[in-house]
PDB file of C-alpha atoms in Angstrom:
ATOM      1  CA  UNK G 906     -15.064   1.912  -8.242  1.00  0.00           C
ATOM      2  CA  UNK G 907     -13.159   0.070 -10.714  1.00  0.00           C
ATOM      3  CA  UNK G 908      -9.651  -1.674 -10.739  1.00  0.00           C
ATOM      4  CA  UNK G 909      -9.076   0.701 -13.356  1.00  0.00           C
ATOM      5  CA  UNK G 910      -9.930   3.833 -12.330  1.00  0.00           C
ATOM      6  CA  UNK G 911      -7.318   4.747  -9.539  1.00  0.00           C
ATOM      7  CA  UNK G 912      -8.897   8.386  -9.614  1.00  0.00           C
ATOM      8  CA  UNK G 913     -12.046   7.235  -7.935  1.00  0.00           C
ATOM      9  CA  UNK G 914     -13.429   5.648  -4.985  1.00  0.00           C
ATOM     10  CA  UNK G 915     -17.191   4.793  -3.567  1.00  0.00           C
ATOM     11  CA  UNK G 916     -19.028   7.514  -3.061  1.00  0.00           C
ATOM     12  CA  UNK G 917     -20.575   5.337   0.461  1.00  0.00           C
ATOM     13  CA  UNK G 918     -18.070   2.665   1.837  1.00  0.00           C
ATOM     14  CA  UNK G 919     -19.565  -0.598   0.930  1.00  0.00           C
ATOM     15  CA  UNK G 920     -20.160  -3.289   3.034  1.00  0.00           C
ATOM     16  CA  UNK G 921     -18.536  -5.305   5.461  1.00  0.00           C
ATOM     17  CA  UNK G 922     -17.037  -8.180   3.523  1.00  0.00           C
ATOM     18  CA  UNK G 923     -15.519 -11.549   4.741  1.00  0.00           C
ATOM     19  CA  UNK G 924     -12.254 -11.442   5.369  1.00  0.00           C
ATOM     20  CA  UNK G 925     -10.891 -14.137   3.127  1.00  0.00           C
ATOM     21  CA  UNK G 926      -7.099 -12.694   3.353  1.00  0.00           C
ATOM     22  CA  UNK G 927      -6.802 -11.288   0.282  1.00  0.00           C
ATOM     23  CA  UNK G 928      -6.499  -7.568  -1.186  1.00  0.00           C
ATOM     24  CA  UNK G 929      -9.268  -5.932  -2.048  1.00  0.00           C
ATOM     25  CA  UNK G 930      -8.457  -4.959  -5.806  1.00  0.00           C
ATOM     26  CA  UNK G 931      -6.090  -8.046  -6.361  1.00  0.00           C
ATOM     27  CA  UNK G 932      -8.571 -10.019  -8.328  1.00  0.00           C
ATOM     28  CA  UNK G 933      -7.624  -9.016 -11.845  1.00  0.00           C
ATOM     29  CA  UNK G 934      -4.382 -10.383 -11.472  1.00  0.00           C
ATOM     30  CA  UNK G 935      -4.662 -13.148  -9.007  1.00  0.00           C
ATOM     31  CA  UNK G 936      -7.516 -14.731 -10.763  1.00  0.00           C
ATOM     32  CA  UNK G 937      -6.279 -15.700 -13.813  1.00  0.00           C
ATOM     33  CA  UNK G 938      -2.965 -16.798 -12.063  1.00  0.00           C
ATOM     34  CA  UNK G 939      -4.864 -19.349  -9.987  1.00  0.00           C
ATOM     35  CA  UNK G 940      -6.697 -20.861 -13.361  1.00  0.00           C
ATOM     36  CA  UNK G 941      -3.749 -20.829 -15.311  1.00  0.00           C
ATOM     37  CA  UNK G 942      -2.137 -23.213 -12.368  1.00  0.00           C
ATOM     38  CA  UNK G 943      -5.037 -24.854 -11.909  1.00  0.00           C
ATOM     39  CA  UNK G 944      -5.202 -25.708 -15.511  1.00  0.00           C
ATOM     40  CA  UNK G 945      -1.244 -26.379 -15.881  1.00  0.00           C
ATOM     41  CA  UNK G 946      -1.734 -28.555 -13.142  1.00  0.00           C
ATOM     42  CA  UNK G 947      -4.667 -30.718 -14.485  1.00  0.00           C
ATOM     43  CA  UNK G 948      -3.347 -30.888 -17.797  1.00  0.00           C
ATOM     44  CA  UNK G 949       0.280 -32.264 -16.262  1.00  0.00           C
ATOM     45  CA  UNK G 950      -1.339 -35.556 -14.606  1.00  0.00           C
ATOM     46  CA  UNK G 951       0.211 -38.623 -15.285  1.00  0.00           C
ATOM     47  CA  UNK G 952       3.392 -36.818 -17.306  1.00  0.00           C
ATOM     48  CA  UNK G 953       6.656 -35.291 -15.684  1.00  0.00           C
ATOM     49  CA  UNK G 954       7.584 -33.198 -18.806  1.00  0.00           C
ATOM     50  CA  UNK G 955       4.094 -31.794 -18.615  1.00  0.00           C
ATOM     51  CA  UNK G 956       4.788 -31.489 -14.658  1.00  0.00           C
ATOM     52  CA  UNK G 957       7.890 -29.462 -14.793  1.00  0.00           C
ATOM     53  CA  UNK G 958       6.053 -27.199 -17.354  1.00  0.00           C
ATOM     54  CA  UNK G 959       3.530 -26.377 -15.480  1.00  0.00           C
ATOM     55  CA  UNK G 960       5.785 -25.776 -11.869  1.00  0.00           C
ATOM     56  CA  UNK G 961       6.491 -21.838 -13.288  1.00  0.00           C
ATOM     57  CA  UNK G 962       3.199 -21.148 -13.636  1.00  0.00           C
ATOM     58  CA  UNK G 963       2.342 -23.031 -10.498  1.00  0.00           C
ATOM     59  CA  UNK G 964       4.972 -21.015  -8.517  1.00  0.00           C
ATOM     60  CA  UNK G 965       3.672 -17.324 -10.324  1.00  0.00           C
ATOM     61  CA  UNK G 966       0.238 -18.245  -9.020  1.00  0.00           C
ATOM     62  CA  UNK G 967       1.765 -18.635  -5.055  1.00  0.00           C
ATOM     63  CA  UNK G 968       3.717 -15.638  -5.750  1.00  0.00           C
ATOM     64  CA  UNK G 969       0.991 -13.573  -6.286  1.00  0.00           C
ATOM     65  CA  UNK G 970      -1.132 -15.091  -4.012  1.00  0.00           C
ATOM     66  CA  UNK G 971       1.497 -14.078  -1.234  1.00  0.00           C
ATOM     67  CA  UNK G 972       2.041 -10.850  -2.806  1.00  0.00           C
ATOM     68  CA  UNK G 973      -1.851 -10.088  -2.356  1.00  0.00           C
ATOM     69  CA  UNK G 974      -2.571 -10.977   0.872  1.00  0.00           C
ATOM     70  CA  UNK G 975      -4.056  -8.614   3.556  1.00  0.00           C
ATOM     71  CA  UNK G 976      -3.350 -10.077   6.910  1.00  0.00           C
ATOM     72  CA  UNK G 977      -5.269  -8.296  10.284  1.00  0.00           C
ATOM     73  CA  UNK G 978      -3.457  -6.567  11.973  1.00  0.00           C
ATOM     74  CA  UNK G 979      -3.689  -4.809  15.092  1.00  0.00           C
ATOM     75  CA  UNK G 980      -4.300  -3.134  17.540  1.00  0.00           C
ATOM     76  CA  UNK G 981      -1.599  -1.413  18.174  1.00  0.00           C
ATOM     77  CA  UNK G 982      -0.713   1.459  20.633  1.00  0.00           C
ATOM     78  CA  UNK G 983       0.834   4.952  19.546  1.00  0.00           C
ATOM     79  CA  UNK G 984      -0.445   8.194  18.305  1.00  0.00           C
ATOM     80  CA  UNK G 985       1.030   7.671  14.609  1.00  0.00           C
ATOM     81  CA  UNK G 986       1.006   4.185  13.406  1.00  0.00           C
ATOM     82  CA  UNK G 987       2.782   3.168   9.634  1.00  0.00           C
ATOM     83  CA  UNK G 988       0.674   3.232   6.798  1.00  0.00           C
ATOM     84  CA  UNK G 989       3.062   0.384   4.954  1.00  0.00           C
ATOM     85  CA  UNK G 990       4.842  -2.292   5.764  1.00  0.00           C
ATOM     86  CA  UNK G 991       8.467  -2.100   4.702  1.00  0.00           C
ATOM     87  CA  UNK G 992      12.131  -0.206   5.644  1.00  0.00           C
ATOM     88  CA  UNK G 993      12.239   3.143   6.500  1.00  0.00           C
ATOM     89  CA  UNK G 994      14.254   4.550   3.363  1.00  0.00           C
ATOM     90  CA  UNK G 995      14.534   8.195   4.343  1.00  0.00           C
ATOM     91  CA  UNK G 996      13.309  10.997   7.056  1.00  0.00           C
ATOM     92  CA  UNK G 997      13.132  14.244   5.774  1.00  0.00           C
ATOM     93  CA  UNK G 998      12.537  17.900   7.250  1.00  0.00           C
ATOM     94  CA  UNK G 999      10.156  19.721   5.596  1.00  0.00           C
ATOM     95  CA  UNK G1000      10.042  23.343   4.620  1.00  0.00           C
ATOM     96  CA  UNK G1001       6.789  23.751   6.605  1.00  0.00           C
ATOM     97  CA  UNK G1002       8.304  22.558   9.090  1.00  0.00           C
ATOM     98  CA  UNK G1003       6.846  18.477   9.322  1.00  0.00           C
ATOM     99  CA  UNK G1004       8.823  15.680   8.441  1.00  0.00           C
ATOM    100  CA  UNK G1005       8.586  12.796   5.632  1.00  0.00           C
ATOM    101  CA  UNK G1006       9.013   9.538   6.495  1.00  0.00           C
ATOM    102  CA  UNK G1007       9.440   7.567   3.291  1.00  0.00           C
ATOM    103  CA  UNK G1008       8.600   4.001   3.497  1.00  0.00           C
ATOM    104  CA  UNK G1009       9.858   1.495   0.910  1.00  0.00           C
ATOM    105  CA  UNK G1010       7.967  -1.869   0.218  1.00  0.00           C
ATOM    106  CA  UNK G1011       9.590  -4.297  -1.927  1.00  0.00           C
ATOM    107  CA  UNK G1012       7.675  -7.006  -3.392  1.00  0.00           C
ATOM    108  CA  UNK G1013       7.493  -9.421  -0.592  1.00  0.00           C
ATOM    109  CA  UNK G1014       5.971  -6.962   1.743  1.00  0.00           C
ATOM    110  CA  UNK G1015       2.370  -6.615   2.247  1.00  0.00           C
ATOM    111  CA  UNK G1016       1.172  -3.973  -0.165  1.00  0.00           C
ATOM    112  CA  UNK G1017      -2.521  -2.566   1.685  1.00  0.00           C
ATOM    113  CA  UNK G1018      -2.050   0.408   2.847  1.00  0.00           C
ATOM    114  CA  UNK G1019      -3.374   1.786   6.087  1.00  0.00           C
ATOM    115  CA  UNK G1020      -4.505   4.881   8.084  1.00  0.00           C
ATOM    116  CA  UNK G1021      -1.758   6.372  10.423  1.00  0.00           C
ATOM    117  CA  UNK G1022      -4.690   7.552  12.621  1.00  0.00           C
ATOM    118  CA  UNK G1023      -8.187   8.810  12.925  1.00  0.00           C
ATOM    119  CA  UNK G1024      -9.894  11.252  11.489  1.00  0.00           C
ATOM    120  CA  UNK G1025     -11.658  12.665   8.592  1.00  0.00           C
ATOM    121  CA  UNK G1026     -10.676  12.337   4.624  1.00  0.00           C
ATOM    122  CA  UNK G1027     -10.132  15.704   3.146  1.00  0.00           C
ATOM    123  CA  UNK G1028      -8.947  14.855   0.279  1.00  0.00           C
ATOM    124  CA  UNK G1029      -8.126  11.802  -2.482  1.00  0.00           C
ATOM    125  CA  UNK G1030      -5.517  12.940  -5.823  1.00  0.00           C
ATOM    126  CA  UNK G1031      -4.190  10.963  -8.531  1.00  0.00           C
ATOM    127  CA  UNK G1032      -1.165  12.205 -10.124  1.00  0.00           C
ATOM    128  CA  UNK G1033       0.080  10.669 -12.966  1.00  0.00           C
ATOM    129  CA  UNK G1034       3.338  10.548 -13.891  1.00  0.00           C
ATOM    130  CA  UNK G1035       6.167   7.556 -14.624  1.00  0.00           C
ATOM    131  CA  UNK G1036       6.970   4.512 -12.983  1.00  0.00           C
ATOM    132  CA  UNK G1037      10.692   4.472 -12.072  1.00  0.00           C
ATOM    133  CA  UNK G1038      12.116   2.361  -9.362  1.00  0.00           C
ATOM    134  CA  UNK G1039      10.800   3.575  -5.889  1.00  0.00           C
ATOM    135  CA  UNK G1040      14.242   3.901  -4.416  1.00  0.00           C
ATOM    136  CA  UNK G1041      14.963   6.339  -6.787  1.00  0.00           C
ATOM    137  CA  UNK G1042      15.312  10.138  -6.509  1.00  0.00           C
ATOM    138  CA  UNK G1043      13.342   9.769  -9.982  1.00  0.00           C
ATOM    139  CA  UNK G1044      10.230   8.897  -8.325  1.00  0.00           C
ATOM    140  CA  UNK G1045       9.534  11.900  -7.349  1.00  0.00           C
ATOM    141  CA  UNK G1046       7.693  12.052 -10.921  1.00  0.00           C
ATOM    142  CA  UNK G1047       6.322   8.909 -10.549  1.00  0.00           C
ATOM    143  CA  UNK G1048       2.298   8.214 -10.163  1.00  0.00           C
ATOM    144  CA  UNK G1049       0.800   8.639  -7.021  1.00  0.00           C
ATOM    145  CA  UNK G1050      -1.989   9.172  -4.977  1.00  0.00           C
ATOM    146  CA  UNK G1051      -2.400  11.744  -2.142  1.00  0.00           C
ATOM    147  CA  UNK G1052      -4.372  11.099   1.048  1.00  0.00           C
ATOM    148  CA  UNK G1053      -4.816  14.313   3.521  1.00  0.00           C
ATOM    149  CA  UNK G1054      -6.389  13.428   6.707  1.00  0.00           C
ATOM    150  CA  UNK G1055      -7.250  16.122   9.320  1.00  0.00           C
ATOM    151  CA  UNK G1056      -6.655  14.639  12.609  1.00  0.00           C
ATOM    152  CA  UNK G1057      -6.760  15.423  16.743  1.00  0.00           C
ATOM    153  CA  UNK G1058      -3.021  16.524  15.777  1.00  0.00           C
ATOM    154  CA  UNK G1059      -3.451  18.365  12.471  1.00  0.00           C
ATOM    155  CA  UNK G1060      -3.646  17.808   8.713  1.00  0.00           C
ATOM    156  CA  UNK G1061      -1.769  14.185   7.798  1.00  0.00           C
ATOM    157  CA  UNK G1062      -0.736  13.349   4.323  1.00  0.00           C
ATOM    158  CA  UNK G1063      -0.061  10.125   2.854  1.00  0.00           C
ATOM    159  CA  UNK G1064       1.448   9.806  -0.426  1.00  0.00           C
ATOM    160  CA  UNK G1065       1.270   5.869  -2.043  1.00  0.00           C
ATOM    161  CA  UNK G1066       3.782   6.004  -5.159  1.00  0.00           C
ATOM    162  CA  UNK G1067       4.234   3.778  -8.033  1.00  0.00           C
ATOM    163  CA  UNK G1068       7.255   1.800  -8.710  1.00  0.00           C
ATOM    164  CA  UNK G1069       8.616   0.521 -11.661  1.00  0.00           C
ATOM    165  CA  UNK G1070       6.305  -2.678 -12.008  1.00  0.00           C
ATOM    166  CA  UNK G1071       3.313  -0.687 -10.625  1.00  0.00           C
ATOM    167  CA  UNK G1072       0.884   0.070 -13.253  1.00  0.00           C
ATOM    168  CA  UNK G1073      -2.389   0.711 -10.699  1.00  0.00           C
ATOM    169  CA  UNK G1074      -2.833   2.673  -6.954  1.00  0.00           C
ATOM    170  CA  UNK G1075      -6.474   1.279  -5.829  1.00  0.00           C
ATOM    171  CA  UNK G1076      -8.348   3.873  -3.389  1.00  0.00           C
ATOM    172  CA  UNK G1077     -10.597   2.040  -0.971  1.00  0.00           C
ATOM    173  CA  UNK G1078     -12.388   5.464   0.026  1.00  0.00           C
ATOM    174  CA  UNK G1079     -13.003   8.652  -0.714  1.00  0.00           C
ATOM    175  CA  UNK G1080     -12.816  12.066   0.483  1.00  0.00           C
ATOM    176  CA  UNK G1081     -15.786  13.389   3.232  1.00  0.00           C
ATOM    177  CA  UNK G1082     -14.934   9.823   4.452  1.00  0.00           C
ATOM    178  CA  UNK G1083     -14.359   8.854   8.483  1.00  0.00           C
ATOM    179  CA  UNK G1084     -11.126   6.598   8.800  1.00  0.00           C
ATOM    180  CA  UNK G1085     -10.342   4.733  11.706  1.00  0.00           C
ATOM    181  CA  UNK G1086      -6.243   4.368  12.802  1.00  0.00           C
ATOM    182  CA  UNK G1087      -4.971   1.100  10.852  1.00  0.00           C
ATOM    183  CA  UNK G1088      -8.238   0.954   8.947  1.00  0.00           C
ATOM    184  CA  UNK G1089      -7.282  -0.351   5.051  1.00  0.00           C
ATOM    185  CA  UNK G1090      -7.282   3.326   2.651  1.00  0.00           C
ATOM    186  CA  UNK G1091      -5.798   1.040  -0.594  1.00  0.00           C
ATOM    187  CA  UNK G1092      -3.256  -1.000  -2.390  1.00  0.00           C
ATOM    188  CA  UNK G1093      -0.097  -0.460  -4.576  1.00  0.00           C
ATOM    189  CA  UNK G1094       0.308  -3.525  -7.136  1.00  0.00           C
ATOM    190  CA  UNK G1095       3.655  -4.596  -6.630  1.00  0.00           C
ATOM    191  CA  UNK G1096       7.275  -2.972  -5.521  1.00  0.00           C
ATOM    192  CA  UNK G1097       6.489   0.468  -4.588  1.00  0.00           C
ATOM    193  CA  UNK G1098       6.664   3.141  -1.845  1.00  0.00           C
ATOM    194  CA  UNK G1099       4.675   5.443   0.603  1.00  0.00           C
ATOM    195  CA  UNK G1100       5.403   8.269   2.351  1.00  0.00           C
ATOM    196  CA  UNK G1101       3.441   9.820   5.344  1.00  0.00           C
ATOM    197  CA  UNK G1102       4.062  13.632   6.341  1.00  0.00           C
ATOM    198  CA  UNK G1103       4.355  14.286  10.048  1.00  0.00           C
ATOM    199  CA  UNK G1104       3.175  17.572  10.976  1.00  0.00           C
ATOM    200  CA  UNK G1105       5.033  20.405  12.627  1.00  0.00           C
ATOM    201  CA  UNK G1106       6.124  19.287  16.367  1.00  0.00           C
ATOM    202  CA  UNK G1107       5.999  15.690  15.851  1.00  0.00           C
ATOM    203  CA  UNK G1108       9.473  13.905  16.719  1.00  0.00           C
ATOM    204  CA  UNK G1109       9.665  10.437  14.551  1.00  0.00           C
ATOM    205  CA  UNK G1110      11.054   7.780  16.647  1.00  0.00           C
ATOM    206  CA  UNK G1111      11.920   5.704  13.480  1.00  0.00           C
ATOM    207  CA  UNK G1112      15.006   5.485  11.855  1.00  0.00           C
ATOM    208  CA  UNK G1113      16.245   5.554   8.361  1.00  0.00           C
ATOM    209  CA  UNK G1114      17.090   1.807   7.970  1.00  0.00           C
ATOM    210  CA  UNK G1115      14.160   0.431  10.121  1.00  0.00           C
ATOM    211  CA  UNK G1116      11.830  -2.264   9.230  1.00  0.00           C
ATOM    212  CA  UNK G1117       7.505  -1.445  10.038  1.00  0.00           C
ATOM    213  CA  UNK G1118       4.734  -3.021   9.641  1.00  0.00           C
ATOM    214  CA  UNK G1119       1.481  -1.214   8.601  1.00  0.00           C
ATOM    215  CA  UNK G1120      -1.263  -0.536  11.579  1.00  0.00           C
ATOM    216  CA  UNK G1121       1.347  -1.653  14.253  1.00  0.00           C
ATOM    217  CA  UNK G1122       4.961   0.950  14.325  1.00  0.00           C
ATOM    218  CA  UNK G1123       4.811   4.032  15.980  1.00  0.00           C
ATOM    219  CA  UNK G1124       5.783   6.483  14.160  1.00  0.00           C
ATOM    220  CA  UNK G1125       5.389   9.211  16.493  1.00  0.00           C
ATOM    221  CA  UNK G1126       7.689   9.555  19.697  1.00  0.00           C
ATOM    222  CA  UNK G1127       6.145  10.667  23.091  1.00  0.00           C
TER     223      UNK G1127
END
């Protein structure tokens, strides 16, 4: 897979790599950020005009850096963990009966996404569409990708949506796929938000208001 091909994943999960603490799928941005500081930073020596140029790019190179990292996390206890960190921005009924629980990250949230539980990947969709603000009812159109997981407790979606500065969804796997709870599924680039559908007869025990953190709030209560 590709950072640019948010429609795909590995057909065979690759791997184990070292975890260094940073996305998987950040490089093409985080890269050139670090030479560009690294570069304003040697070329500034021994001049403060040069210095103070250099401290934007400097600070856009620690900004991604902390926008991109992918801390462990876990484990936690409960039978439906978050699948982003962020508030709780709505909880909606659905008409087949489940329940949304829309999550909203902002940009200084961590933006890997995670499994709520265990189980099997049915199925991986992109959808295009626009890239309007997450918090808006607008976003309904914007691009997204669709996880659906069956489960020990039935068929769980997870929907990752694009914000306004989003311009890439990167799927770490791919459907026929085992997933373990709080194992990494992909990342959002930037401000952005993710819902996960609750099936029929589970009771969230979040709130509308509530911060989570991915791989560690129950969702679920008892």
């Amino acid at each position: 897979m590709t950072d640019d091909s948010p429609n795909t994943a590995p057909a065979h999960r690759p791997p184990a790599r070292p975890r260094l603490g940073m996305a998987q799928g950040s490089a093409p941005w985080l890269l050139p950020a670090l030479g560009a500081a690294a570069a304003a930073g040697l070329a500034s020596r021994g001049s403060r005009a040069r210095a103070l140029a250099a401290a934007p790019v400097v600070a856009l190179a620690a900004g991604m850096t902390w926008f991109f990292r992918d801390p462990e996390r876990g484990p936690a206890t409960g039978r439906v963990l978050s699948s982003a960190d962020g508030v709780v921005q709505s909880i909606d009924p659905q008409p087949d009966g489940g329940t949304r629980v829309a999550v909203f990250m902002n940009p200084l949230n961590v933006h890997v996404n995670r499994a709520p539980l265990a189980g099997v990947i049915t199925g991986v969709e992109h959808r295009p569409g626009g890239f309007r603000p997450a918090f808006d009812k607008d976003s309904e159109r914007n691009e997204r990708v669709i996880w659906t997981l069956e489960t020990e407790i039935g068929e769980i979606t997870v929907v990752q949506i694009a914000g306004a500065m989003v311009r890439r969804i990167v799927p770490y796997l791919a459907a026929g796929q085992k997933v373990e709870q709080g194992e990494r599924i992909g990342l959002i680039r930037f401000g952005s938000r993710v819902d996960i559908h609750l099936p029929a007869g589970v009771t969230p025990a979040v709130e509308v208001g509530q911060k989570v953190r991915a791989g560690e709030t129950r969702l679920d209560a008892d």
